[in-house]
Coordinates of C-alpha atoms and ligand atoms in Angstrom, one line a residue:
M1 CA -47.5 -62.6 51.9
L2 CA -48.0 -59.3 50.1
L3 CA -49.3 -56.8 52.7
D4 CA -49.4 -53.1 52.0
T5 CA -49.0 -50.4 54.5
F6 CA -52.8 -50.5 55.3
E7 CA -52.6 -54.2 56.2
R8 CA -54.4 -55.3 53.1
K9 CA -53.4 -58.7 51.9
H10 CA -52.9 -58.9 48.1
D11 CA -53.6 -62.4 46.7
Y12 CA -55.4 -61.7 43.5
L13 CA -53.7 -60.9 40.2
R14 CA -55.3 -59.8 36.9
I15 CA -53.1 -60.4 33.9
S16 CA -53.8 -58.6 30.6
L17 CA -52.8 -61.0 27.8
I18 CA -53.1 -58.4 25.0
D19 CA -54.1 -54.7 24.6
N20 CA -55.9 -55.4 21.3
C21 CA -59.6 -56.3 20.9
N22 CA -62.0 -57.4 18.3
F23 CA -64.7 -55.0 19.7
R24 CA -64.5 -51.2 20.0
C25 CA -66.7 -50.5 23.0
T26 CA -67.3 -46.8 23.4
Y27 CA -66.8 -46.7 27.1
C28 CA -63.6 -48.6 27.0
M29 CA -61.6 -47.5 24.0
P30 CA -60.6 -44.0 22.9
N31 CA -62.7 -43.0 20.0
E32 CA -59.7 -42.6 17.6
E33 CA -57.1 -44.6 15.8
I34 CA -55.2 -46.3 18.5
S35 CA -52.1 -48.4 18.0
F36 CA -51.6 -51.7 19.7
L37 CA -48.5 -53.2 21.0
P38 CA -46.3 -55.2 18.6
H39 CA -46.1 -58.9 19.6
A40 CA -42.5 -58.6 20.7
Q41 CA -43.5 -56.0 23.3
L42 CA -46.1 -58.2 24.9
M43 CA -45.1 -60.6 27.6
Q44 CA -44.3 -63.8 25.8
V45 CA -45.9 -67.1 27.0
D46 CA -43.0 -68.3 29.2
E47 CA -42.6 -64.8 30.6
I48 CA -46.3 -64.7 31.6
V49 CA -45.9 -68.0 33.4
E50 CA -42.6 -67.1 35.1
I51 CA -43.9 -63.7 36.3
A52 CA -47.1 -65.4 37.5
K53 CA -45.0 -67.9 39.4
S54 CA -43.3 -65.0 41.2
F55 CA -46.7 -63.7 42.3
V56 CA -47.8 -67.1 43.4
S57 CA -44.6 -67.5 45.5
L58 CA -45.7 -64.3 47.3
G59 CA -49.1 -65.7 48.1
V60 CA -51.3 -65.1 45.1
T61 CA -54.2 -67.6 45.0
K62 CA -56.3 -66.2 42.2
I63 CA -55.5 -65.2 38.6
R64 CA -57.9 -63.6 36.2
L65 CA -57.0 -63.4 32.5
T66 CA -58.2 -60.3 30.8
G67 CA -57.3 -57.7 28.2
G68 CA -58.1 -56.1 25.7
E69 CA -59.8 -59.3 24.6
P70 CA -57.9 -62.3 26.1
L71 CA -59.3 -64.7 23.5
V72 CA -57.7 -62.7 20.7
R73 CA -54.2 -63.7 21.9
K74 CA -53.2 -66.4 19.6
E75 CA -51.3 -68.4 22.3
F76 CA -54.4 -68.2 24.6
A77 CA -54.7 -72.0 24.9
Q78 CA -51.0 -72.5 25.6
I79 CA -51.0 -69.8 28.2
C80 CA -54.0 -71.3 29.9
E81 CA -52.5 -74.8 29.9
K82 CA -49.3 -73.6 31.4
L83 CA -50.9 -71.4 34.1
S84 CA -53.2 -74.3 35.0
S85 CA -50.3 -76.1 36.6
L86 CA -50.0 -73.3 39.2
P87 CA -51.9 -73.7 42.6
V88 CA -54.4 -70.9 41.8
E89 CA -58.0 -70.4 40.9
L90 CA -57.8 -69.4 37.2
T91 CA -60.6 -67.2 35.8
L92 CA -61.3 -65.1 32.8
T93 CA -63.1 -61.9 31.6
T94 CA -64.1 -61.9 28.0
N95 CA -66.4 -60.2 25.5
G96 CA -67.6 -63.7 24.7
V97 CA -67.5 -63.7 20.9
L98 CA -64.8 -66.3 20.6
V99 CA -65.9 -68.5 23.5
H100 CA -67.2 -71.3 21.3
K101 CA -63.6 -71.9 20.1
H102 CA -62.2 -72.4 23.6
I103 CA -64.7 -74.4 25.7
E104 CA -62.3 -77.4 25.8
T105 CA -59.4 -75.2 26.7
F106 CA -61.3 -73.7 29.6
R107 CA -62.2 -77.2 30.8
T108 CA -58.7 -78.7 30.6
A109 CA -57.3 -75.6 32.3
G110 CA -59.7 -76.0 35.2
I111 CA -61.4 -72.7 34.6
R112 CA -64.9 -72.9 36.3
S113 CA -66.0 -69.3 36.4
I114 CA -66.2 -66.9 33.4
N115 CA -67.2 -63.3 33.3
V116 CA -68.7 -62.2 30.0
S117 CA -69.3 -58.6 29.2
I118 CA -72.6 -57.8 27.5
D119 CA -74.2 -54.4 28.0
T120 CA -77.5 -54.9 26.1
L121 CA -79.9 -57.6 25.1
Q122 CA -80.8 -55.8 21.9
K123 CA -79.0 -56.6 18.7
E124 CA -79.0 -53.1 17.3
K125 CA -77.8 -51.5 20.5
F126 CA -75.1 -54.1 20.8
L127 CA -73.7 -52.9 17.4
Q128 CA -74.0 -49.3 18.6
I129 CA -72.0 -49.9 21.8
S130 CA -69.4 -52.4 20.7
K131 CA -69.3 -51.3 17.0
R132 CA -69.5 -55.0 16.1
D133 CA -72.6 -56.9 14.9
A134 CA -71.9 -59.8 17.3
F135 CA -74.9 -60.0 19.6
D136 CA -76.2 -63.4 18.3
Q137 CA -72.8 -65.1 18.6
V138 CA -72.2 -63.7 22.1
W139 CA -75.6 -64.7 23.3
K140 CA -75.3 -68.2 21.9
N141 CA -71.9 -68.5 23.6
I142 CA -73.3 -67.3 27.0
L143 CA -76.0 -70.0 26.8
S144 CA -73.4 -72.6 25.8
L145 CA -71.3 -71.7 28.8
V146 CA -74.4 -72.2 31.0
E147 CA -75.1 -75.6 29.3
H148 CA -71.5 -76.6 29.9
Q149 CA -72.1 -75.8 33.6
F150 CA -69.6 -73.0 33.9
S151 CA -70.4 -70.4 36.6
V152 CA -71.3 -67.4 34.3
K153 CA -71.3 -63.8 35.4
L154 CA -72.5 -61.1 33.0
N155 CA -70.8 -57.7 33.3
V156 CA -73.1 -54.8 32.3
V157 CA -71.7 -51.2 32.3
V158 CA -74.8 -49.1 32.9
M159 CA -75.0 -45.8 31.1
K160 CA -77.8 -43.3 31.4
G161 CA -79.8 -42.9 28.2
I162 CA -78.0 -45.9 26.6
N163 CA -78.9 -49.1 28.4
D164 CA -80.4 -48.1 31.7
D165 CA -83.8 -49.1 30.3
E166 CA -82.7 -52.7 30.2
V167 CA -81.8 -53.2 33.8
I168 CA -85.2 -54.9 34.5
D169 CA -84.7 -57.3 31.5
F170 CA -81.3 -58.3 32.8
V171 CA -82.6 -59.0 36.3
R172 CA -85.4 -61.1 34.7
L173 CA -82.6 -63.2 33.1
S174 CA -81.3 -64.0 36.5
E175 CA -84.7 -65.4 37.3
Q176 CA -84.8 -67.8 34.4
L177 CA -81.1 -68.8 34.1
P178 CA -78.4 -69.7 36.7
I179 CA -76.4 -66.6 35.8
H180 CA -75.1 -63.7 37.8
I181 CA -75.6 -60.2 36.5
R182 CA -73.2 -57.5 37.7
F183 CA -74.2 -53.9 37.0
I184 CA -71.0 -51.8 36.8
E185 CA -71.1 -48.0 37.4
F186 CA -69.6 -46.2 34.3
M187 CA -66.0 -45.1 35.2
P188 CA -63.8 -42.5 33.7
F189 CA -60.7 -43.5 31.9
D190 CA -58.5 -41.9 29.3
K191 CA -60.6 -40.5 26.4
N192 CA -63.6 -42.8 27.0
A193 CA -66.3 -40.2 26.6
W194 CA -67.2 -40.4 30.2
H195 CA -69.6 -37.8 31.5
K196 CA -71.1 -37.5 34.9
D197 CA -74.6 -37.3 33.4
K198 CA -74.1 -40.8 32.0
V199 CA -73.5 -42.4 35.5
I200 CA -76.3 -44.0 37.3
R201 CA -75.8 -44.7 41.0
S202 CA -76.5 -48.3 42.0
N203 CA -78.8 -47.1 44.8
D204 CA -81.0 -45.5 42.2
L205 CA -81.1 -48.7 40.2
I206 CA -82.0 -50.7 43.3
E207 CA -84.9 -48.3 44.0
Q208 CA -86.1 -48.7 40.5
L209 CA -85.9 -52.5 40.8
E210 CA -87.9 -52.5 44.1
Q211 CA -90.9 -51.3 42.2
H212 CA -90.8 -54.4 39.9
F213 CA -89.4 -57.3 41.9
S214 CA -89.2 -58.8 45.3
F215 CA -85.6 -59.6 46.1
I216 CA -83.2 -60.3 49.0
K217 CA -79.7 -59.2 49.8
L218 CA -77.1 -62.0 49.7
K219 CA -74.0 -62.2 51.8
D220 CA -71.1 -60.7 50.0
E221 CA -67.8 -62.6 49.7
K222 CA -64.7 -61.3 51.3
H223 CA -62.9 -58.7 49.1
A224 CA -65.9 -58.8 46.7
T225 CA -66.4 -55.5 44.8
A226 CA -70.1 -56.5 44.0
K227 CA -73.0 -56.2 46.4
K228 CA -75.2 -59.2 45.7
Y229 CA -79.0 -59.7 45.5
K230 CA -81.3 -62.4 44.4
L231 CA -84.9 -62.5 43.2
L232 CA -87.0 -64.7 45.5
Q233 CA -87.6 -67.3 42.8
G234 CA -84.3 -66.6 40.9
L235 CA -82.0 -69.3 39.6
G236 CA -79.2 -66.7 39.4
S237 CA -78.4 -63.4 41.2
F238 CA -77.6 -59.8 40.4
A239 CA -75.1 -57.4 41.9
F240 CA -73.8 -53.8 41.8
I241 CA -70.3 -52.6 41.4
T242 CA -70.4 -49.2 43.0
T243 CA -67.1 -47.7 42.1
M244 CA -68.5 -44.3 41.5
S245 CA -71.0 -44.0 44.4
Q246 CA -69.4 -46.0 47.2
I247 CA -65.7 -47.0 46.9
F248 CA -64.5 -50.3 48.2
C249 CA -60.7 -49.6 48.5
S250 CA -60.5 -50.7 52.1
E251 CA -61.0 -54.3 51.1
C252 CA -58.8 -54.3 48.0
N253 CA -56.7 -57.4 47.4
R254 CA -56.0 -56.8 43.7
M255 CA -52.9 -56.2 41.5
R256 CA -52.7 -55.9 37.8
L257 CA -50.2 -56.8 35.1
T258 CA -50.6 -55.0 31.8
A259 CA -49.9 -56.8 28.5
D260 CA -46.5 -55.2 28.3
G261 CA -45.6 -56.4 31.8
K262 CA -46.1 -53.3 33.9
M263 CA -47.4 -53.9 37.4
K264 CA -50.2 -51.6 38.6
N265 CA -51.2 -51.7 42.2
C266 CA -54.5 -50.0 41.6
L267 CA -57.0 -49.6 38.7
F268 CA -57.0 -45.8 39.2
G269 CA -53.3 -45.4 40.0
K270 CA -50.9 -43.8 37.5
D271 CA -47.8 -45.6 39.0
E272 CA -46.4 -48.6 37.2
L273 CA -43.3 -50.7 37.7
D274 CA -41.8 -52.5 34.8
L275 CA -41.7 -56.2 35.7
L276 CA -41.1 -57.5 32.2
Q277 CA -37.9 -55.4 31.6
A278 CA -36.6 -56.4 35.0
Y279 CA -37.4 -60.1 34.3
R280 CA -35.6 -59.8 30.9
K281 CA -32.6 -58.4 32.6
G282 CA -32.5 -61.3 35.0
E283 CA -33.4 -59.3 38.1
D284 CA -35.3 -60.7 41.0
I285 CA -38.8 -59.4 40.4
T286 CA -40.3 -60.4 43.7
D287 CA -38.6 -57.4 45.3
I288 CA -40.2 -55.1 42.7
I289 CA -43.6 -56.7 43.3
K290 CA -43.3 -56.1 47.1
Q291 CA -42.1 -52.5 46.4
S292 CA -45.2 -51.9 44.3
V293 CA -47.6 -53.3 46.9
L294 CA -45.9 -51.2 49.6
A295 CA -46.3 -48.1 47.5
K296 CA -50.1 -48.6 47.1
H297 CA -52.2 -45.6 48.1
E298 CA -55.0 -46.0 50.6
K299 CA -57.7 -45.0 48.0
M300 CA -58.2 -44.5 44.3
G301 CA -54.5 -44.7 43.4
G302 CA -53.8 -41.6 45.4
Q303 CA -55.3 -39.4 42.6
F304 CA -58.5 -38.7 44.5
K305 CA -59.9 -39.1 48.0
E306 CA -63.1 -40.2 46.6
I307 CA -64.2 -40.7 43.0
S308 CA -67.7 -39.5 42.2
T309 CA -69.8 -38.1 39.5
E310 CA -68.3 -34.7 40.4
T311 CA -64.8 -35.9 39.7
D312 CA -63.1 -33.9 36.9
A313 CA -62.2 -36.8 34.6
S314 CA -59.8 -34.7 32.6
M315 CA -57.5 -34.6 35.7
I316 CA -57.2 -38.4 36.0
I317 CA -53.8 -39.6 34.7
N318 CA -54.2 -43.2 33.6
R319 CA -54.2 -45.5 30.7
S320 CA -57.5 -46.3 28.9
M321 CA -59.3 -49.4 30.3
I322 CA -58.3 -51.4 27.2
K323 CA -54.6 -50.7 27.9
I324 CA -54.9 -51.5 31.6
G325 CA -56.8 -54.7 31.6
G326 CA -60.1 -54.6 33.3
Ligands
LIG401 N1 -62.6 -57.7 26.6 C1 -62.9 -58.3 27.8 C2 -64.3 -57.9 28.2 O1 -64.9 -57.0 27.6 O2 -64.9 -58.5 29.1 C3 -62.0 -58.0 29.0 C4 -61.4 -56.6 29.1 S1 -62.6 -55.4 29.5 C5 -61.6 -54.0 29.6 C6 -63.0 -55.8 31.2 C7 -64.2 -55.2 31.8 O3 -64.0 -53.8 32.0 C8 -65.4 -55.4 31.0 O4 -66.4 -56.0 31.8 C9 -65.9 -54.0 30.7 O5 -67.3 -53.9 30.6 C10 -65.2 -53.2 31.8 N2 -65.1 -51.8 31.5 C11 -64.4 -51.2 30.4 N3 -64.5 -49.9 30.5 C12 -65.2 -49.6 31.6 C13 -65.7 -48.3 32.1 N4 -65.4 -47.2 31.6 N5 -66.4 -48.3 33.2 C14 -66.7 -49.5 33.8 N6 -66.3 -50.7 33.3 C15 -65.6 -50.7 32.2
LIG402 FE1 -62.8 -54.8 24.0 FE2 -63.7 -55.6 26.4 FE3 -62.9 -53.0 25.9 FE4 -65.1 -53.9 24.8 S1 -64.8 -53.7 27.0 S2 -63.5 -52.7 23.8 S3 -64.6 -56.0 24.4 S4 -61.6 -54.8 25.9

């Protein structure tokens, strides 16, 4: 079992399959030419599987595939198929645009729950945020996932002056469709044009929603980062991920593996241990994994006691979100 020095049990691993993406979301990618890893520097298919096995041998029960955009990885189907033989719940976070090509892969790999990121329900604004004219395809794919009876969560990064006027429309969706909306507070990462004035606290959104809807609080799952609610007549639910206004580090059970095989014990931490190089040298990586978990800071990767809208984002040493794997 992977216990850190604060008695937190770590059983959830997020694996980034690639640092590249077919979108250019303003809040995720630096607004400049960025270079992506050459294929040889990525974890190769069997390396992903063997490294994942080491985590499973240490008690991991849930693996989320992410990126960059995981569906851009050309061996995605092969990776899924191989990971599906492990005794874990396998899940995925995607921008949704290539989902129609992979429904069968998801099914055969036993993936039941999929998070799709979509920050607006307006075609023009979608182009503005993601720099890709892909709203129609993404929306079609979301509906197709619902039809195929996947559990669908929509990740919405809420940014003041950009999409905060759509929160009500998103909540209405959860009335009509069995989908789960997750409003995420905008977080600062390397060169992502974060500014405190663009952050909206979840409590402010809840107050705004109270004026339009009647809703109830749902019980939150253990380790869940999202605080869940449901409209009285809703088929789905909505939730808030309050990273900026109310941190949830005390319940953290997560570890991350970047596409180039570096282990991060915290989204906000700057420390990384190179599992891929160790694996390629034939070393026992389970010791390195344990070492990383034991070095985990109590909160916010040890960089801050709290993160808030008053945090000086320029002081945070970290990769950009696309290079971490969200
Ligand atoms: N490409 C996939 C996608 O967009 O879902 C997976 C990778 S993306 C980095 C994972 C999640 O991180 C997405 O839901 C995205 O909205 C979120 N994210 C990226 N940058 C963020 C930021 N600055 N603040 C909050 N969430 C962010
Ligand atoms: Fe790509 Fe996802 Fe980042 Fe958007 S949020 S740029 S889709 S990795």
